[in-house]
Amino acid sequence: MKKIQRAKKGNKKAFQELLEGEKVKLYKIAFVYMKNEEDALEVFQETTYKALRSIKNLKDERYFSTWLSRILINTAIDLLNKKKKIIPMEKEVLEEKLPPYESNVEDFDLLQAVMELDEKYKTVLMLRFYKDYTVKQIADALDCPEGTVKTNIHRGIHQLKEKLKEDCVNEY
């Protein structure tokens, strides 16, 4: 919490240290949205800039991570809307882009299935399972009721199960 207070007062080193603990998770979320490394890095960089400029407006220090994730998600959606493009990627291309620790088959299949979900399901599942947010934190980040978050998590998981079940059946 002291780092956040220092960062709010303009200490860039404290902000950089805070960002260090979040960067891997933020990049993963950006990559899921953008589907390529270049755009994911652009979203991450823009998020960092926006967060640095507006950290003094952070109301509750406990929600720094949530606040940062919300900036990233909004930035990613803005960039997608601006570019109005969908980049289809083959499995081999995605495997090249993922860090080695993520490249095992189960993780890749799950990540690919998550990327194919509707935006609302992808967002809540990313926040819940990749960032370990609680339902309340997700509701706060997305500015929606907790019931909506629970419903979207449930429906997203159901769609994932169906998608992964289809893939397993089609492989044999």
Short mmCIF file of N, CA and C in Angstrom, two decimals:
data_model
loop_
_atom_site.label_atom_id
_atom_site.label_comp_id
_atom_site.label_asym_id
_atom_site.label_seq_id
_atom_site.Cartn_x
_atom_site.Cartn_y
_atom_site.Cartn_z
N MET A 1 0.82 -1.20 0.00
CA MET A 1 0.00 0.00 0.00
C MET A 1 0.86 1.26 0.00
N LYS A 2 2.04 1.20 0.63
CA LYS A 2 2.90 2.38 0.67
C LYS A 2 3.42 2.72 -0.72
N LYS A 3 3.69 1.67 -1.53
CA LYS A 3 4.14 1.92 -2.90
C LYS A 3 3.06 2.66 -3.67
N ILE A 4 1.82 2.26 -3.47
CA ILE A 4 0.72 2.91 -4.17
C ILE A 4 0.63 4.38 -3.75
N GLN A 5 0.79 4.64 -2.45
CA GLN A 5 0.75 6.03 -1.97
C GLN A 5 1.88 6.84 -2.59
N ARG A 6 3.08 6.23 -2.65
CA ARG A 6 4.21 6.93 -3.27
C ARG A 6 3.95 7.16 -4.75
N ALA A 7 3.41 6.16 -5.43
CA ALA A 7 3.11 6.30 -6.86
C ALA A 7 2.07 7.39 -7.09
N LYS A 8 1.07 7.46 -6.22
CA LYS A 8 0.04 8.48 -6.35
C LYS A 8 0.61 9.89 -6.19
N LYS A 9 1.70 9.99 -5.45
CA LYS A 9 2.36 11.29 -5.25
C LYS A 9 3.33 11.61 -6.37
N GLY A 10 3.44 10.71 -7.36
CA GLY A 10 4.29 10.99 -8.53
C GLY A 10 5.60 10.23 -8.56
N ASN A 11 5.82 9.29 -7.65
CA ASN A 11 7.05 8.52 -7.63
C ASN A 11 6.98 7.44 -8.72
N LYS A 12 7.72 7.67 -9.81
CA LYS A 12 7.68 6.76 -10.96
C LYS A 12 8.32 5.42 -10.66
N LYS A 13 9.32 5.41 -9.80
CA LYS A 13 9.96 4.14 -9.43
C LYS A 13 8.98 3.24 -8.68
N ALA A 14 8.21 3.82 -7.78
CA ALA A 14 7.20 3.05 -7.05
C ALA A 14 6.14 2.51 -8.01
N PHE A 15 5.74 3.33 -8.98
CA PHE A 15 4.77 2.87 -9.98
C PHE A 15 5.35 1.72 -10.79
N GLN A 16 6.60 1.84 -11.18
CA GLN A 16 7.26 0.79 -11.95
C GLN A 16 7.33 -0.52 -11.15
N GLU A 17 7.60 -0.43 -9.87
CA GLU A 17 7.64 -1.63 -9.01
C GLU A 17 6.25 -2.27 -8.91
N LEU A 18 5.22 -1.44 -8.81
CA LEU A 18 3.84 -1.97 -8.77
C LEU A 18 3.51 -2.68 -10.07
N LEU A 19 3.90 -2.08 -11.17
CA LEU A 19 3.61 -2.64 -12.48
C LEU A 19 4.36 -3.95 -12.70
N GLU A 20 5.53 -4.06 -12.13
CA GLU A 20 6.34 -5.28 -12.28
C GLU A 20 5.57 -6.52 -11.81
N GLY A 21 4.82 -6.39 -10.76
CA GLY A 21 4.06 -7.52 -10.23
C GLY A 21 2.82 -7.87 -11.05
N GLU A 22 2.43 -7.00 -11.93
CA GLU A 22 1.20 -7.19 -12.71
C GLU A 22 1.46 -7.47 -14.18
N LYS A 23 2.68 -7.24 -14.66
CA LYS A 23 2.90 -7.21 -16.10
C LYS A 23 2.62 -8.53 -16.82
N VAL A 24 2.95 -9.65 -16.24
CA VAL A 24 2.74 -10.93 -16.91
C VAL A 24 1.24 -11.19 -17.09
N LYS A 25 0.47 -11.00 -16.03
CA LYS A 25 -0.97 -11.20 -16.12
C LYS A 25 -1.61 -10.22 -17.11
N LEU A 26 -1.17 -8.98 -17.06
CA LEU A 26 -1.72 -7.98 -17.98
C LEU A 26 -1.41 -8.34 -19.43
N TYR A 27 -0.18 -8.79 -19.69
CA TYR A 27 0.18 -9.15 -21.05
C TYR A 27 -0.67 -10.33 -21.53
N LYS A 28 -0.89 -11.31 -20.67
CA LYS A 28 -1.70 -12.47 -21.06
C LYS A 28 -3.11 -12.03 -21.45
N ILE A 29 -3.69 -11.14 -20.66
CA ILE A 29 -5.03 -10.66 -20.98
C ILE A 29 -5.01 -9.89 -22.31
N ALA A 30 -4.02 -9.03 -22.47
CA ALA A 30 -3.91 -8.26 -23.71
C ALA A 30 -3.75 -9.19 -24.91
N PHE A 31 -2.96 -10.24 -24.76
CA PHE A 31 -2.74 -11.17 -25.86
C PHE A 31 -4.03 -11.91 -26.23
N VAL A 32 -4.80 -12.29 -25.23
CA VAL A 32 -6.07 -12.98 -25.51
C VAL A 32 -7.00 -12.05 -26.30
N TYR A 33 -7.05 -10.80 -25.94
CA TYR A 33 -7.90 -9.86 -26.66
C TYR A 33 -7.38 -9.57 -28.07
N MET A 34 -6.10 -9.30 -28.17
CA MET A 34 -5.55 -8.81 -29.43
C MET A 34 -5.13 -9.92 -30.39
N LYS A 35 -4.83 -11.08 -29.86
CA LYS A 35 -4.48 -12.27 -30.65
C LYS A 35 -3.15 -12.16 -31.41
N ASN A 36 -2.36 -11.15 -31.10
CA ASN A 36 -1.01 -11.09 -31.66
C ASN A 36 -0.11 -10.26 -30.75
N GLU A 37 1.16 -10.56 -30.81
CA GLU A 37 2.12 -9.97 -29.88
C GLU A 37 2.25 -8.46 -30.04
N GLU A 38 2.29 -8.00 -31.28
CA GLU A 38 2.49 -6.57 -31.53
C GLU A 38 1.36 -5.73 -30.93
N ASP A 39 0.12 -6.12 -31.19
CA ASP A 39 -1.02 -5.37 -30.65
C ASP A 39 -1.12 -5.52 -29.13
N ALA A 40 -0.80 -6.71 -28.63
CA ALA A 40 -0.83 -6.93 -27.17
C ALA A 40 0.17 -6.01 -26.48
N LEU A 41 1.35 -5.88 -27.07
CA LEU A 41 2.36 -4.99 -26.49
C LEU A 41 1.92 -3.53 -26.59
N GLU A 42 1.25 -3.17 -27.68
CA GLU A 42 0.74 -1.81 -27.82
C GLU A 42 -0.31 -1.51 -26.74
N VAL A 43 -1.20 -2.46 -26.51
CA VAL A 43 -2.22 -2.30 -25.47
C VAL A 43 -1.57 -2.19 -24.10
N PHE A 44 -0.59 -3.05 -23.85
CA PHE A 44 0.11 -3.02 -22.56
C PHE A 44 0.79 -1.66 -22.36
N GLN A 45 1.47 -1.20 -23.39
CA GLN A 45 2.18 0.09 -23.30
C GLN A 45 1.19 1.25 -23.08
N GLU A 46 0.10 1.25 -23.81
CA GLU A 46 -0.90 2.30 -23.66
C GLU A 46 -1.54 2.25 -22.27
N THR A 47 -1.76 1.05 -21.77
CA THR A 47 -2.32 0.88 -20.42
C THR A 47 -1.36 1.46 -19.38
N THR A 48 -0.09 1.16 -19.53
CA THR A 48 0.92 1.68 -18.61
C THR A 48 0.91 3.21 -18.61
N TYR A 49 0.87 3.79 -19.79
CA TYR A 49 0.86 5.24 -19.91
C TYR A 49 -0.39 5.84 -19.26
N LYS A 50 -1.57 5.27 -19.56
CA LYS A 50 -2.81 5.78 -18.99
C LYS A 50 -2.82 5.65 -17.46
N ALA A 51 -2.33 4.51 -16.98
CA ALA A 51 -2.31 4.27 -15.54
C ALA A 51 -1.36 5.25 -14.84
N LEU A 52 -0.21 5.47 -15.43
CA LEU A 52 0.76 6.41 -14.83
C LEU A 52 0.17 7.82 -14.76
N ARG A 53 -0.51 8.21 -15.83
CA ARG A 53 -1.10 9.56 -15.86
C ARG A 53 -2.25 9.72 -14.87
N SER A 54 -2.97 8.63 -14.61
CA SER A 54 -4.19 8.79 -13.79
C SER A 54 -4.13 8.09 -12.44
N ILE A 55 -2.97 7.62 -12.01
CA ILE A 55 -2.90 6.89 -10.73
C ILE A 55 -3.32 7.77 -9.56
N LYS A 56 -3.12 9.05 -9.69
CA LYS A 56 -3.52 9.95 -8.59
C LYS A 56 -5.04 9.92 -8.37
N ASN A 57 -5.79 9.45 -9.37
CA ASN A 57 -7.26 9.37 -9.27
C ASN A 57 -7.74 8.05 -8.69
N LEU A 58 -6.81 7.11 -8.41
CA LEU A 58 -7.19 5.82 -7.84
C LEU A 58 -7.79 6.06 -6.46
N LYS A 59 -9.05 5.63 -6.30
CA LYS A 59 -9.76 5.92 -5.04
C LYS A 59 -9.40 4.94 -3.93
N ASP A 60 -9.44 3.66 -4.22
CA ASP A 60 -9.20 2.65 -3.20
C ASP A 60 -7.96 1.85 -3.57
N GLU A 61 -6.93 1.97 -2.79
CA GLU A 61 -5.64 1.35 -3.09
C GLU A 61 -5.72 -0.17 -3.15
N ARG A 62 -6.69 -0.77 -2.47
CA ARG A 62 -6.83 -2.23 -2.47
C ARG A 62 -7.18 -2.74 -3.86
N TYR A 63 -7.74 -1.87 -4.68
CA TYR A 63 -8.19 -2.29 -6.01
C TYR A 63 -7.25 -1.86 -7.12
N PHE A 64 -5.98 -1.66 -6.79
CA PHE A 64 -5.01 -1.26 -7.81
C PHE A 64 -5.00 -2.23 -8.98
N SER A 65 -4.91 -3.52 -8.68
CA SER A 65 -4.85 -4.54 -9.73
C SER A 65 -6.13 -4.54 -10.57
N THR A 66 -7.26 -4.42 -9.93
CA THR A 66 -8.55 -4.37 -10.63
C THR A 66 -8.62 -3.13 -11.52
N TRP A 67 -8.22 -2.02 -10.97
CA TRP A 67 -8.21 -0.75 -11.69
C TRP A 67 -7.33 -0.84 -12.93
N LEU A 68 -6.15 -1.42 -12.77
CA LEU A 68 -5.21 -1.58 -13.88
C LEU A 68 -5.78 -2.51 -14.95
N SER A 69 -6.40 -3.60 -14.52
CA SER A 69 -7.00 -4.54 -15.46
C SER A 69 -8.13 -3.89 -16.25
N ARG A 70 -8.90 -3.08 -15.57
CA ARG A 70 -10.01 -2.41 -16.25
C ARG A 70 -9.48 -1.45 -17.31
N ILE A 71 -8.43 -0.73 -17.00
CA ILE A 71 -7.81 0.16 -17.99
C ILE A 71 -7.35 -0.66 -19.19
N LEU A 72 -6.70 -1.79 -18.92
CA LEU A 72 -6.19 -2.64 -20.00
C LEU A 72 -7.33 -3.17 -20.88
N ILE A 73 -8.38 -3.68 -20.27
CA ILE A 73 -9.50 -4.22 -21.03
C ILE A 73 -10.14 -3.14 -21.89
N ASN A 74 -10.36 -1.97 -21.30
CA ASN A 74 -10.95 -0.87 -22.06
C ASN A 74 -10.04 -0.43 -23.21
N THR A 75 -8.75 -0.41 -22.96
CA THR A 75 -7.79 -0.05 -23.99
C THR A 75 -7.80 -1.08 -25.12
N ALA A 76 -7.84 -2.35 -24.76
CA ALA A 76 -7.87 -3.41 -25.78
C ALA A 76 -9.13 -3.32 -26.62
N ILE A 77 -10.27 -3.13 -25.97
CA ILE A 77 -11.53 -3.03 -26.71
C ILE A 77 -11.53 -1.79 -27.61
N ASP A 78 -11.00 -0.69 -27.10
CA ASP A 78 -10.90 0.53 -27.92
C ASP A 78 -10.05 0.29 -29.16
N LEU A 79 -8.91 -0.37 -28.99
CA LEU A 79 -8.03 -0.63 -30.12
C LEU A 79 -8.68 -1.58 -31.12
N LEU A 80 -9.37 -2.60 -30.62
CA LEU A 80 -10.08 -3.52 -31.52
C LEU A 80 -11.15 -2.77 -32.32
N ASN A 81 -11.88 -1.91 -31.65
CA ASN A 81 -12.90 -1.13 -32.34
C ASN A 81 -12.28 -0.19 -33.37
N LYS A 82 -11.14 0.38 -33.02
CA LYS A 82 -10.46 1.30 -33.91
C LYS A 82 -9.94 0.58 -35.16
N LYS A 83 -9.39 -0.57 -34.96
CA LYS A 83 -8.81 -1.31 -36.09
C LYS A 83 -9.86 -2.07 -36.88
N LYS A 84 -10.98 -2.42 -36.22
CA LYS A 84 -12.06 -3.17 -36.85
C LYS A 84 -11.53 -4.35 -37.66
N LYS A 85 -10.73 -5.15 -36.99
CA LYS A 85 -10.20 -6.32 -37.69
C LYS A 85 -10.14 -7.50 -36.74
N ILE A 86 -10.22 -8.66 -37.32
CA ILE A 86 -10.02 -9.89 -36.58
C ILE A 86 -8.86 -10.60 -37.25
N ILE A 87 -7.90 -11.02 -36.44
CA ILE A 87 -6.72 -11.67 -37.00
C ILE A 87 -6.82 -13.16 -36.75
N PRO A 88 -7.12 -13.94 -37.79
CA PRO A 88 -7.14 -15.38 -37.58
C PRO A 88 -5.71 -15.89 -37.44
N MET A 89 -5.49 -16.72 -36.45
CA MET A 89 -4.15 -17.24 -36.24
C MET A 89 -4.19 -18.76 -36.19
N GLU A 90 -3.25 -19.34 -36.85
CA GLU A 90 -3.13 -20.79 -36.83
C GLU A 90 -2.48 -21.22 -35.52
N LYS A 91 -2.70 -22.46 -35.14
CA LYS A 91 -2.18 -23.00 -33.89
C LYS A 91 -0.65 -22.85 -33.83
N GLU A 92 0.03 -23.11 -34.94
CA GLU A 92 1.49 -23.04 -34.96
C GLU A 92 1.98 -21.62 -34.68
N VAL A 93 1.30 -20.63 -35.23
CA VAL A 93 1.69 -19.23 -35.02
C VAL A 93 1.51 -18.87 -33.55
N LEU A 94 0.39 -19.27 -32.97
CA LEU A 94 0.15 -18.97 -31.56
C LEU A 94 1.18 -19.63 -30.66
N GLU A 95 1.54 -20.88 -30.98
CA GLU A 95 2.54 -21.57 -30.17
C GLU A 95 3.88 -20.86 -30.19
N GLU A 96 4.23 -20.27 -31.34
CA GLU A 96 5.49 -19.53 -31.44
C GLU A 96 5.45 -18.28 -30.56
N LYS A 97 4.28 -17.67 -30.43
CA LYS A 97 4.16 -16.41 -29.70
C LYS A 97 4.08 -16.60 -28.19
N LEU A 98 3.61 -17.76 -27.75
CA LEU A 98 3.45 -17.98 -26.32
C LEU A 98 4.79 -18.28 -25.66
N PRO A 99 4.98 -17.80 -24.44
CA PRO A 99 6.19 -18.16 -23.71
C PRO A 99 6.25 -19.68 -23.51
N PRO A 100 7.44 -20.26 -23.37
CA PRO A 100 7.58 -21.71 -23.28
C PRO A 100 6.74 -22.36 -22.19
N TYR A 101 6.60 -21.70 -21.04
CA TYR A 101 5.86 -22.32 -19.94
C TYR A 101 4.37 -22.41 -20.23
N GLU A 102 3.89 -21.75 -21.28
CA GLU A 102 2.48 -21.81 -21.62
C GLU A 102 2.21 -22.74 -22.80
N SER A 103 3.21 -23.32 -23.36
CA SER A 103 3.04 -23.98 -24.63
C SER A 103 2.62 -25.44 -24.53
N ASN A 104 2.34 -25.95 -23.32
CA ASN A 104 1.89 -27.34 -23.29
C ASN A 104 0.48 -27.43 -23.88
N VAL A 105 0.13 -28.57 -24.38
CA VAL A 105 -1.07 -28.76 -25.18
C VAL A 105 -2.34 -28.39 -24.43
N GLU A 106 -2.48 -28.80 -23.18
CA GLU A 106 -3.70 -28.51 -22.44
C GLU A 106 -3.90 -27.01 -22.26
N ASP A 107 -2.84 -26.30 -21.88
CA ASP A 107 -2.95 -24.86 -21.69
C ASP A 107 -3.28 -24.17 -23.01
N PHE A 108 -2.64 -24.63 -24.09
CA PHE A 108 -2.87 -24.00 -25.38
C PHE A 108 -4.32 -24.20 -25.83
N ASP A 109 -4.82 -25.43 -25.72
CA ASP A 109 -6.20 -25.71 -26.12
C ASP A 109 -7.18 -24.87 -25.32
N LEU A 110 -6.94 -24.74 -24.03
CA LEU A 110 -7.82 -23.94 -23.18
C LEU A 110 -7.76 -22.46 -23.59
N LEU A 111 -6.55 -21.94 -23.77
CA LEU A 111 -6.39 -20.54 -24.16
C LEU A 111 -7.06 -20.28 -25.50
N GLN A 112 -6.88 -21.20 -26.43
CA GLN A 112 -7.50 -21.04 -27.75
C GLN A 112 -9.03 -21.05 -27.63
N ALA A 113 -9.55 -21.95 -26.81
CA ALA A 113 -11.00 -22.02 -26.61
C ALA A 113 -11.53 -20.74 -25.95
N VAL A 114 -10.79 -20.21 -24.98
CA VAL A 114 -11.20 -18.96 -24.33
C VAL A 114 -11.23 -17.82 -25.35
N MET A 115 -10.25 -17.78 -26.23
CA MET A 115 -10.17 -16.70 -27.22
C MET A 115 -11.34 -16.73 -28.19
N GLU A 116 -11.98 -17.88 -28.35
CA GLU A 116 -13.10 -18.00 -29.28
C GLU A 116 -14.44 -17.63 -28.64
N LEU A 117 -14.46 -17.40 -27.34
CA LEU A 117 -15.71 -17.05 -26.65
C LEU A 117 -16.15 -15.63 -26.96
N ASP A 118 -17.45 -15.37 -26.70
CA ASP A 118 -17.95 -13.99 -26.81
C ASP A 118 -17.17 -13.12 -25.84
N GLU A 119 -17.10 -11.84 -26.14
CA GLU A 119 -16.32 -10.88 -25.36
C GLU A 119 -16.69 -10.89 -23.88
N LYS A 120 -17.99 -10.93 -23.56
CA LYS A 120 -18.41 -10.84 -22.16
C LYS A 120 -17.96 -12.07 -21.37
N TYR A 121 -17.96 -13.24 -21.99
CA TYR A 121 -17.52 -14.45 -21.30
C TYR A 121 -16.00 -14.48 -21.20
N LYS A 122 -15.33 -14.08 -22.26
CA LYS A 122 -13.87 -14.06 -22.27
C LYS A 122 -13.36 -13.15 -21.15
N THR A 123 -13.96 -11.98 -21.02
CA THR A 123 -13.51 -11.00 -20.02
C THR A 123 -13.64 -11.55 -18.60
N VAL A 124 -14.83 -12.07 -18.26
CA VAL A 124 -15.01 -12.54 -16.88
C VAL A 124 -14.15 -13.77 -16.59
N LEU A 125 -13.99 -14.65 -17.56
CA LEU A 125 -13.15 -15.84 -17.33
C LEU A 125 -11.68 -15.46 -17.18
N MET A 126 -11.22 -14.51 -17.97
CA MET A 126 -9.83 -14.05 -17.85
C MET A 126 -9.59 -13.44 -16.47
N LEU A 127 -10.51 -12.60 -16.03
CA LEU A 127 -10.33 -11.97 -14.73
C LEU A 127 -10.44 -12.99 -13.60
N ARG A 128 -11.35 -13.94 -13.73
CA ARG A 128 -11.57 -14.92 -12.66
C ARG A 128 -10.43 -15.93 -12.56
N PHE A 129 -10.02 -16.48 -13.69
CA PHE A 129 -9.10 -17.60 -13.65
C PHE A 129 -7.65 -17.26 -13.99
N TYR A 130 -7.42 -16.17 -14.72
CA TYR A 130 -6.05 -15.79 -15.00
C TYR A 130 -5.54 -14.74 -14.03
N LYS A 131 -6.44 -13.93 -13.50
CA LYS A 131 -6.03 -12.90 -12.54
C LYS A 131 -6.49 -13.23 -11.13
N ASP A 132 -7.23 -14.32 -10.95
CA ASP A 132 -7.72 -14.76 -9.64
C ASP A 132 -8.57 -13.71 -8.93
N TYR A 133 -9.38 -12.99 -9.68
CA TYR A 133 -10.28 -12.00 -9.08
C TYR A 133 -11.49 -12.72 -8.48
N THR A 134 -12.04 -12.12 -7.45
CA THR A 134 -13.29 -12.62 -6.89
C THR A 134 -14.43 -12.09 -7.76
N VAL A 135 -15.60 -12.65 -7.56
CA VAL A 135 -16.78 -12.19 -8.31
C VAL A 135 -17.01 -10.70 -8.03
N LYS A 136 -16.87 -10.30 -6.77
CA LYS A 136 -17.07 -8.90 -6.41
C LYS A 136 -16.06 -7.99 -7.12
N GLN A 137 -14.79 -8.41 -7.15
CA GLN A 137 -13.77 -7.60 -7.83
C GLN A 137 -14.07 -7.47 -9.33
N ILE A 138 -14.55 -8.55 -9.93
CA ILE A 138 -14.89 -8.51 -11.35
C ILE A 138 -16.07 -7.57 -11.56
N ALA A 139 -17.07 -7.67 -10.71
CA ALA A 139 -18.24 -6.79 -10.81
C ALA A 139 -17.82 -5.33 -10.68
N ASP A 140 -16.92 -5.05 -9.75
CA ASP A 140 -16.42 -3.68 -9.59
C ASP A 140 -15.65 -3.22 -10.82
N ALA A 141 -14.80 -4.10 -11.34
CA ALA A 141 -13.97 -3.76 -12.50
C ALA A 141 -14.81 -3.50 -13.74
N LEU A 142 -15.85 -4.28 -13.92
CA LEU A 142 -16.69 -4.16 -15.11
C LEU A 142 -17.92 -3.29 -14.89
N ASP A 143 -18.08 -2.82 -13.65
CA ASP A 143 -19.20 -1.96 -13.30
C ASP A 143 -20.54 -2.60 -13.66
N CYS A 144 -20.72 -3.84 -13.16
CA CYS A 144 -21.97 -4.56 -13.40
C CYS A 144 -22.32 -5.36 -12.14
N PRO A 145 -23.56 -5.84 -12.04
CA PRO A 145 -23.97 -6.58 -10.84
C PRO A 145 -23.23 -7.92 -10.70
N GLU A 146 -23.04 -8.35 -9.44
CA GLU A 146 -22.37 -9.62 -9.19
C GLU A 146 -23.13 -10.79 -9.83
N GLY A 147 -24.45 -10.72 -9.84
CA GLY A 147 -25.25 -11.77 -10.46
C GLY A 147 -24.94 -11.94 -11.94
N THR A 148 -24.73 -10.82 -12.62
CA THR A 148 -24.38 -10.86 -14.03
C THR A 148 -23.02 -11.53 -14.22
N VAL A 149 -22.08 -11.20 -13.34
CA VAL A 149 -20.76 -11.80 -13.41
C VAL A 149 -20.86 -13.31 -13.21
N LYS A 150 -21.61 -13.74 -12.19
CA LYS A 150 -21.77 -15.17 -11.92
C LYS A 150 -22.40 -15.88 -13.12
N THR A 151 -23.41 -15.28 -13.70
CA THR A 151 -24.07 -15.86 -14.87
C THR A 151 -23.09 -15.98 -16.03
N ASN A 152 -22.34 -14.92 -16.29
CA ASN A 152 -21.40 -14.94 -17.41
C ASN A 152 -20.27 -15.95 -17.17
N ILE A 153 -19.81 -16.09 -15.93
CA ILE A 153 -18.80 -17.10 -15.63
C ILE A 153 -19.38 -18.49 -15.90
N HIS A 154 -20.57 -18.73 -15.39
CA HIS A 154 -21.22 -20.04 -15.56
C HIS A 154 -21.42 -20.36 -17.04
N ARG A 155 -21.96 -19.42 -17.79
CA ARG A 155 -22.20 -19.64 -19.22
C ARG A 155 -20.90 -19.78 -19.99
N GLY A 156 -19.90 -18.99 -19.62
CA GLY A 156 -18.60 -19.10 -20.29
C GLY A 156 -17.96 -20.45 -20.06
N ILE A 157 -18.02 -20.94 -18.82
CA ILE A 157 -17.47 -22.26 -18.51
C ILE A 157 -18.23 -23.34 -19.28
N HIS A 158 -19.55 -23.20 -19.34
CA HIS A 158 -20.36 -24.18 -20.08
C HIS A 158 -19.96 -24.19 -21.56
N GLN A 159 -19.79 -23.01 -22.15
CA GLN A 159 -19.37 -22.94 -23.55
C GLN A 159 -17.98 -23.54 -23.74
N LEU A 160 -17.09 -23.29 -22.78
CA LEU A 160 -15.74 -23.87 -22.86
C LEU A 160 -15.80 -25.39 -22.83
N LYS A 161 -16.60 -25.92 -21.91
CA LYS A 161 -16.73 -27.38 -21.80
C LYS A 161 -17.24 -27.96 -23.11
N GLU A 162 -18.26 -27.34 -23.67
CA GLU A 162 -18.81 -27.83 -24.94
C GLU A 162 -17.78 -27.76 -26.06
N LYS A 163 -17.07 -26.65 -26.12
CA LYS A 163 -16.05 -26.45 -27.16
C LYS A 163 -14.94 -27.49 -27.02
N LEU A 164 -14.45 -27.67 -25.81
CA LEU A 164 -13.35 -28.61 -25.59
C LEU A 164 -13.82 -30.05 -25.80
N LYS A 165 -15.07 -30.35 -25.45
CA LYS A 165 -15.62 -31.68 -25.67
C LYS A 165 -15.70 -31.96 -27.17
N GLU A 166 -16.15 -30.96 -27.95
CA GLU A 166 -16.22 -31.11 -29.40
C GLU A 166 -14.84 -31.38 -29.99
N ASP A 167 -13.85 -30.63 -29.53
CA ASP A 167 -12.49 -30.81 -30.05
C ASP A 167 -11.96 -32.20 -29.75
N CYS A 168 -12.26 -32.70 -28.54
CA CYS A 168 -11.79 -34.05 -28.16
C CYS A 168 -12.45 -35.11 -29.02
N VAL A 169 -13.75 -34.96 -29.27
CA VAL A 169 -14.48 -35.93 -30.07
C VAL A 169 -13.98 -35.89 -31.51
N ASN A 170 -13.71 -34.70 -32.03
CA ASN A 170 -13.27 -34.56 -33.42
C ASN A 170 -11.86 -35.09 -33.65
N GLU A 171 -11.07 -35.16 -32.60
CA GLU A 171 -9.69 -35.64 -32.76
C GLU A 171 -9.62 -37.16 -32.87
N TYR A 172 -10.62 -37.87 -32.43
CA TYR A 172 -10.56 -39.34 -32.43
C TYR A 172 -11.46 -39.96 -33.46
#
